[in-house]
Coordinates of C-alpha atoms in Angstrom, one line a residue:
Chain A
E1 CA 0.0 0.0 0.0
A2 CA 1.3 3.4 -1.0
Q3 CA 1.8 5.4 2.2
V4 CA 3.7 7.8 4.4
T5 CA 4.6 6.4 7.7
Q6 CA 5.4 8.5 10.7
N7 CA 6.6 7.4 14.1
P8 CA 5.8 7.8 16.9
R9 CA 2.1 8.6 16.8
Y10 CA 2.2 10.2 20.2
L11 CA 5.1 11.5 22.2
I12 CA 5.4 13.3 25.5
T13 CA 8.9 14.6 26.3
V14 CA 10.6 17.0 28.6
T15 CA 12.2 20.4 27.7
G16 CA 15.7 20.0 26.2
K17 CA 15.6 16.3 25.5
K18 CA 16.6 15.7 21.9
L19 CA 14.1 13.7 19.8
T20 CA 13.6 12.5 16.3
V21 CA 10.3 12.0 14.5
T22 CA 10.7 9.6 11.6
C23 CA 9.0 9.8 8.3
S24 CA 9.2 7.2 5.5
Q25 CA 7.4 6.9 2.1
N26 CA 7.3 3.9 -0.2
M27 CA 6.2 5.7 -3.4
N28 CA 9.6 6.9 -4.7
H29 CA 8.5 10.5 -4.3
E30 CA 11.1 13.2 -4.8
Y31 CA 9.4 15.9 -2.7
M32 CA 8.9 15.6 1.1
S33 CA 7.8 18.2 3.6
W34 CA 7.1 18.7 7.3
Y35 CA 4.2 20.7 8.6
R36 CA 2.9 21.5 12.0
Q37 CA -0.7 22.1 12.8
D38 CA -1.8 24.4 15.6
P39 CA -5.4 25.6 16.5
G40 CA -6.2 28.8 14.7
L41 CA -3.0 28.8 12.7
G42 CA -3.7 26.0 10.3
L43 CA -0.8 24.1 8.8
R44 CA 2.6 25.7 8.5
Q45 CA 5.5 24.3 6.7
I46 CA 8.7 23.6 8.7
Y47 CA 11.1 22.2 6.2
Y48 CA 10.9 20.6 2.8
S49 CA 13.2 18.6 0.5
M50 CA 13.1 18.6 -3.3
N51 CA 15.2 15.4 -3.5
V52 CA 18.1 13.5 -1.8
E53 CA 20.5 15.9 0.0
V54 CA 18.4 18.9 -1.0
T55 CA 16.5 20.6 1.9
D56 CA 15.3 24.1 2.6
K57 CA 13.5 26.0 5.3
G58 CA 9.8 26.6 5.3
D59 CA 7.9 29.2 7.2
V60 CA 8.7 28.1 10.8
P61 CA 12.1 26.3 10.8
E62 CA 13.4 27.6 14.1
G63 CA 14.2 24.8 16.6
Y64 CA 14.1 22.1 13.9
K65 CA 16.5 20.2 11.8
V66 CA 16.0 17.7 8.9
S67 CA 18.1 15.5 6.7
R68 CA 17.4 13.6 3.5
K69 CA 20.1 11.0 3.1
E70 CA 17.8 8.5 1.3
K71 CA 14.9 9.2 -0.9
R72 CA 12.4 7.4 1.3
N73 CA 13.3 8.9 4.7
F74 CA 12.9 12.5 5.9
P75 CA 13.4 12.6 9.7
L76 CA 12.5 15.7 11.8
I77 CA 14.9 16.4 14.6
L78 CA 14.2 18.6 17.6
E79 CA 17.6 19.2 19.2
S80 CA 16.3 20.9 22.3
P81 CA 12.5 20.8 22.4
S82 CA 10.6 23.6 24.1
P83 CA 7.0 23.8 25.2
N84 CA 6.1 26.0 22.2
Q85 CA 6.9 23.1 19.9
T86 CA 4.0 21.2 21.4
S87 CA 1.9 20.6 18.3
L88 CA 0.6 18.0 15.8
Y89 CA 3.2 17.3 13.1
F90 CA 2.6 15.9 9.7
C91 CA 5.0 14.6 7.1
A92 CA 3.9 14.7 3.4
S93 CA 5.3 13.6 0.1
S94 CA 4.5 14.1 -3.6
P95 CA 6.1 12.9 -6.8
K96 CA 7.5 16.4 -7.5
Q97 CA 6.5 19.7 -6.1
G98 CA 3.8 21.0 -8.3
R99 CA 2.8 17.7 -9.7
G100 CA -0.1 16.1 -8.0
G101 CA -1.5 16.1 -4.5
Y102 CA 0.4 15.4 -1.3
T103 CA 0.2 12.1 0.6
F104 CA 0.2 12.8 4.3
G105 CA 1.3 10.6 7.2
S106 CA -1.1 10.0 10.1
G107 CA 0.6 12.6 12.3
T108 CA 2.6 12.8 15.4
R109 CA 1.1 14.5 18.4
L110 CA 4.0 15.9 20.4
T111 CA 3.8 17.4 23.9
V112 CA 6.8 19.1 25.5
V113 CA 6.5 19.6 29.2
Chain B
S1 CA -0.4 35.4 6.7
Q2 CA -2.2 32.4 5.3
Q3 CA -2.5 32.3 1.5
G4 CA -5.8 30.5 1.6
E5 CA -8.8 31.6 3.6
E6 CA -11.8 29.4 3.8
D7 CA -15.4 30.5 4.3
P8 CA -17.3 29.6 6.3
Q9 CA -15.2 28.5 9.3
A10 CA -17.9 26.0 10.3
L11 CA -20.9 24.6 8.5
S12 CA -23.7 22.3 9.8
I13 CA -26.1 20.6 7.5
Q14 CA -28.4 17.5 7.3
E15 CA -27.6 14.4 5.4
G16 CA -28.7 14.7 1.8
E17 CA -28.1 18.4 1.6
N18 CA -25.3 20.0 -0.4
A19 CA -22.3 21.7 1.3
T20 CA -20.4 24.5 -0.3
M21 CA -17.1 25.8 1.0
N22 CA -15.2 28.8 -0.4
C23 CA -11.5 29.6 -0.5
S24 CA -9.9 32.9 -1.4
Y25 CA -6.2 33.4 -2.0
K26 CA -3.8 36.3 -2.6
T27 CA -1.2 35.5 -5.2
S28 CA -0.6 33.8 -8.5
I29 CA -0.9 30.0 -8.3
N30 CA 0.0 26.9 -10.4
N31 CA -2.9 24.9 -9.0
L32 CA -5.3 24.7 -6.1
Q33 CA -6.0 21.6 -4.1
W34 CA -8.6 20.5 -1.6
Y35 CA -8.0 18.2 1.3
R36 CA -10.1 16.5 4.0
Q37 CA -9.0 15.9 7.5
N38 CA -10.9 13.7 10.0
S39 CA -10.3 14.8 13.6
G40 CA -6.6 14.7 14.4
R41 CA -5.8 12.5 11.5
G42 CA -3.7 13.0 8.4
L43 CA -5.0 15.1 5.5
V44 CA -6.4 13.3 2.5
H45 CA -6.1 14.7 -1.0
L46 CA -9.5 15.2 -2.7
I47 CA -9.0 17.0 -5.9
L48 CA -6.6 19.3 -7.8
I49 CA -7.5 22.0 -10.2
R50 CA -4.9 23.7 -12.4
S51 CA -4.8 27.4 -12.9
N52 CA -6.0 27.1 -16.5
E53 CA -9.1 25.0 -15.5
R54 CA -12.4 26.5 -14.4
E55 CA -14.3 23.4 -13.1
K56 CA -13.5 19.9 -12.1
H57 CA -15.6 17.0 -10.9
S58 CA -14.8 13.9 -8.9
G59 CA -17.7 11.7 -7.7
R60 CA -19.8 13.9 -5.5
L61 CA -17.2 16.7 -5.5
R62 CA -17.3 19.7 -7.7
V63 CA -14.6 22.3 -7.6
T64 CA -14.5 25.7 -9.4
L65 CA -11.7 28.1 -9.8
D66 CA -11.9 31.8 -10.7
T67 CA -8.4 33.1 -11.1
S68 CA -9.6 36.6 -11.8
K69 CA -11.2 36.7 -8.4
K70 CA -8.6 34.5 -6.8
S71 CA -11.2 32.2 -5.4
S72 CA -12.3 28.6 -5.4
S73 CA -15.3 26.7 -4.2
L74 CA -15.8 23.1 -3.2
L75 CA -19.3 21.6 -3.5
I76 CA -20.1 18.3 -1.9
T77 CA -23.5 17.0 -3.2
A78 CA -25.9 14.7 -1.3
S79 CA -23.8 14.8 1.8
R80 CA -23.4 11.9 4.2
A81 CA -22.6 11.7 7.9
A82 CA -19.2 10.3 6.8
D83 CA -18.4 13.6 5.2
T84 CA -18.1 15.2 8.6
A85 CA -14.5 16.5 8.7
S86 CA -12.5 19.6 8.2
Y87 CA -11.8 20.7 4.6
F88 CA -8.7 22.7 3.6
C89 CA -7.8 24.5 0.4
A90 CA -4.1 24.6 -0.4
T91 CA -2.5 26.7 -3.1
D92 CA 0.6 25.8 -5.1
V93 CA 2.0 29.3 -5.2
T94 CA 4.0 30.3 -8.3
G95 CA 7.7 30.5 -7.5
F96 CA 7.4 28.7 -4.1
Q97 CA 8.2 25.1 -3.4
K98 CA 5.3 24.3 -1.2
L99 CA 1.6 24.1 -0.7
V100 CA 0.1 26.9 1.5
F101 CA -2.9 25.8 3.5
G102 CA -5.8 27.8 4.7
T103 CA -7.3 27.4 8.2
G104 CA -10.1 25.1 7.0
T105 CA -13.9 24.7 7.2
R106 CA -15.3 22.3 9.8
L107 CA -18.3 20.5 8.2
L108 CA -20.8 18.7 10.4
V109 CA -23.3 16.5 8.6
S110 CA -26.1 15.2 10.9
P111 CA -28.1 12.1 10.2

């Protein structure tokens, strides 16, 4: 089944403890992106990747890192999480940016205490 | 600020009725897309309409695009309780490598 898989689904962590949210797609998509969703603010892009080893900042990149060493994987790294990063995170992919709709993962609900 | 703004923010209808949601945007686009999100779950792509298209259909969905007014509408005909969800428009903005999402319309379809 064509899908984007995110893990974990839920995560509660403490301020400052590094964490990684994994994202993997099995559709050979070139484009991948991370969004966060907050009430009243909608979905905001954190980082995106046009292809392997090509990443760039979105609208709200502060406090996040990404890497794209393989086509299928696009992990989101929070080096020192803070409570304002409590949010619902989504990974998405598409064949190429501008070609077709995005396939979204099921989301990761992160709480930083 | 958000590129796409949906209207209304919330809509409550009975099963069998039609639901219409509107989206306005600000800048030139390559295409506009609509997504559905069930509570707290991932977004599901519904339909894409390119900037040179004016109307598109998919099953019970009808999307229109008016680039002169920078607006789009999503019509769901003969709605069902299972259509209860939030609906987002997203614009593929010319020159940018991303989709920009609006804040969504919450649709409640009562049996």
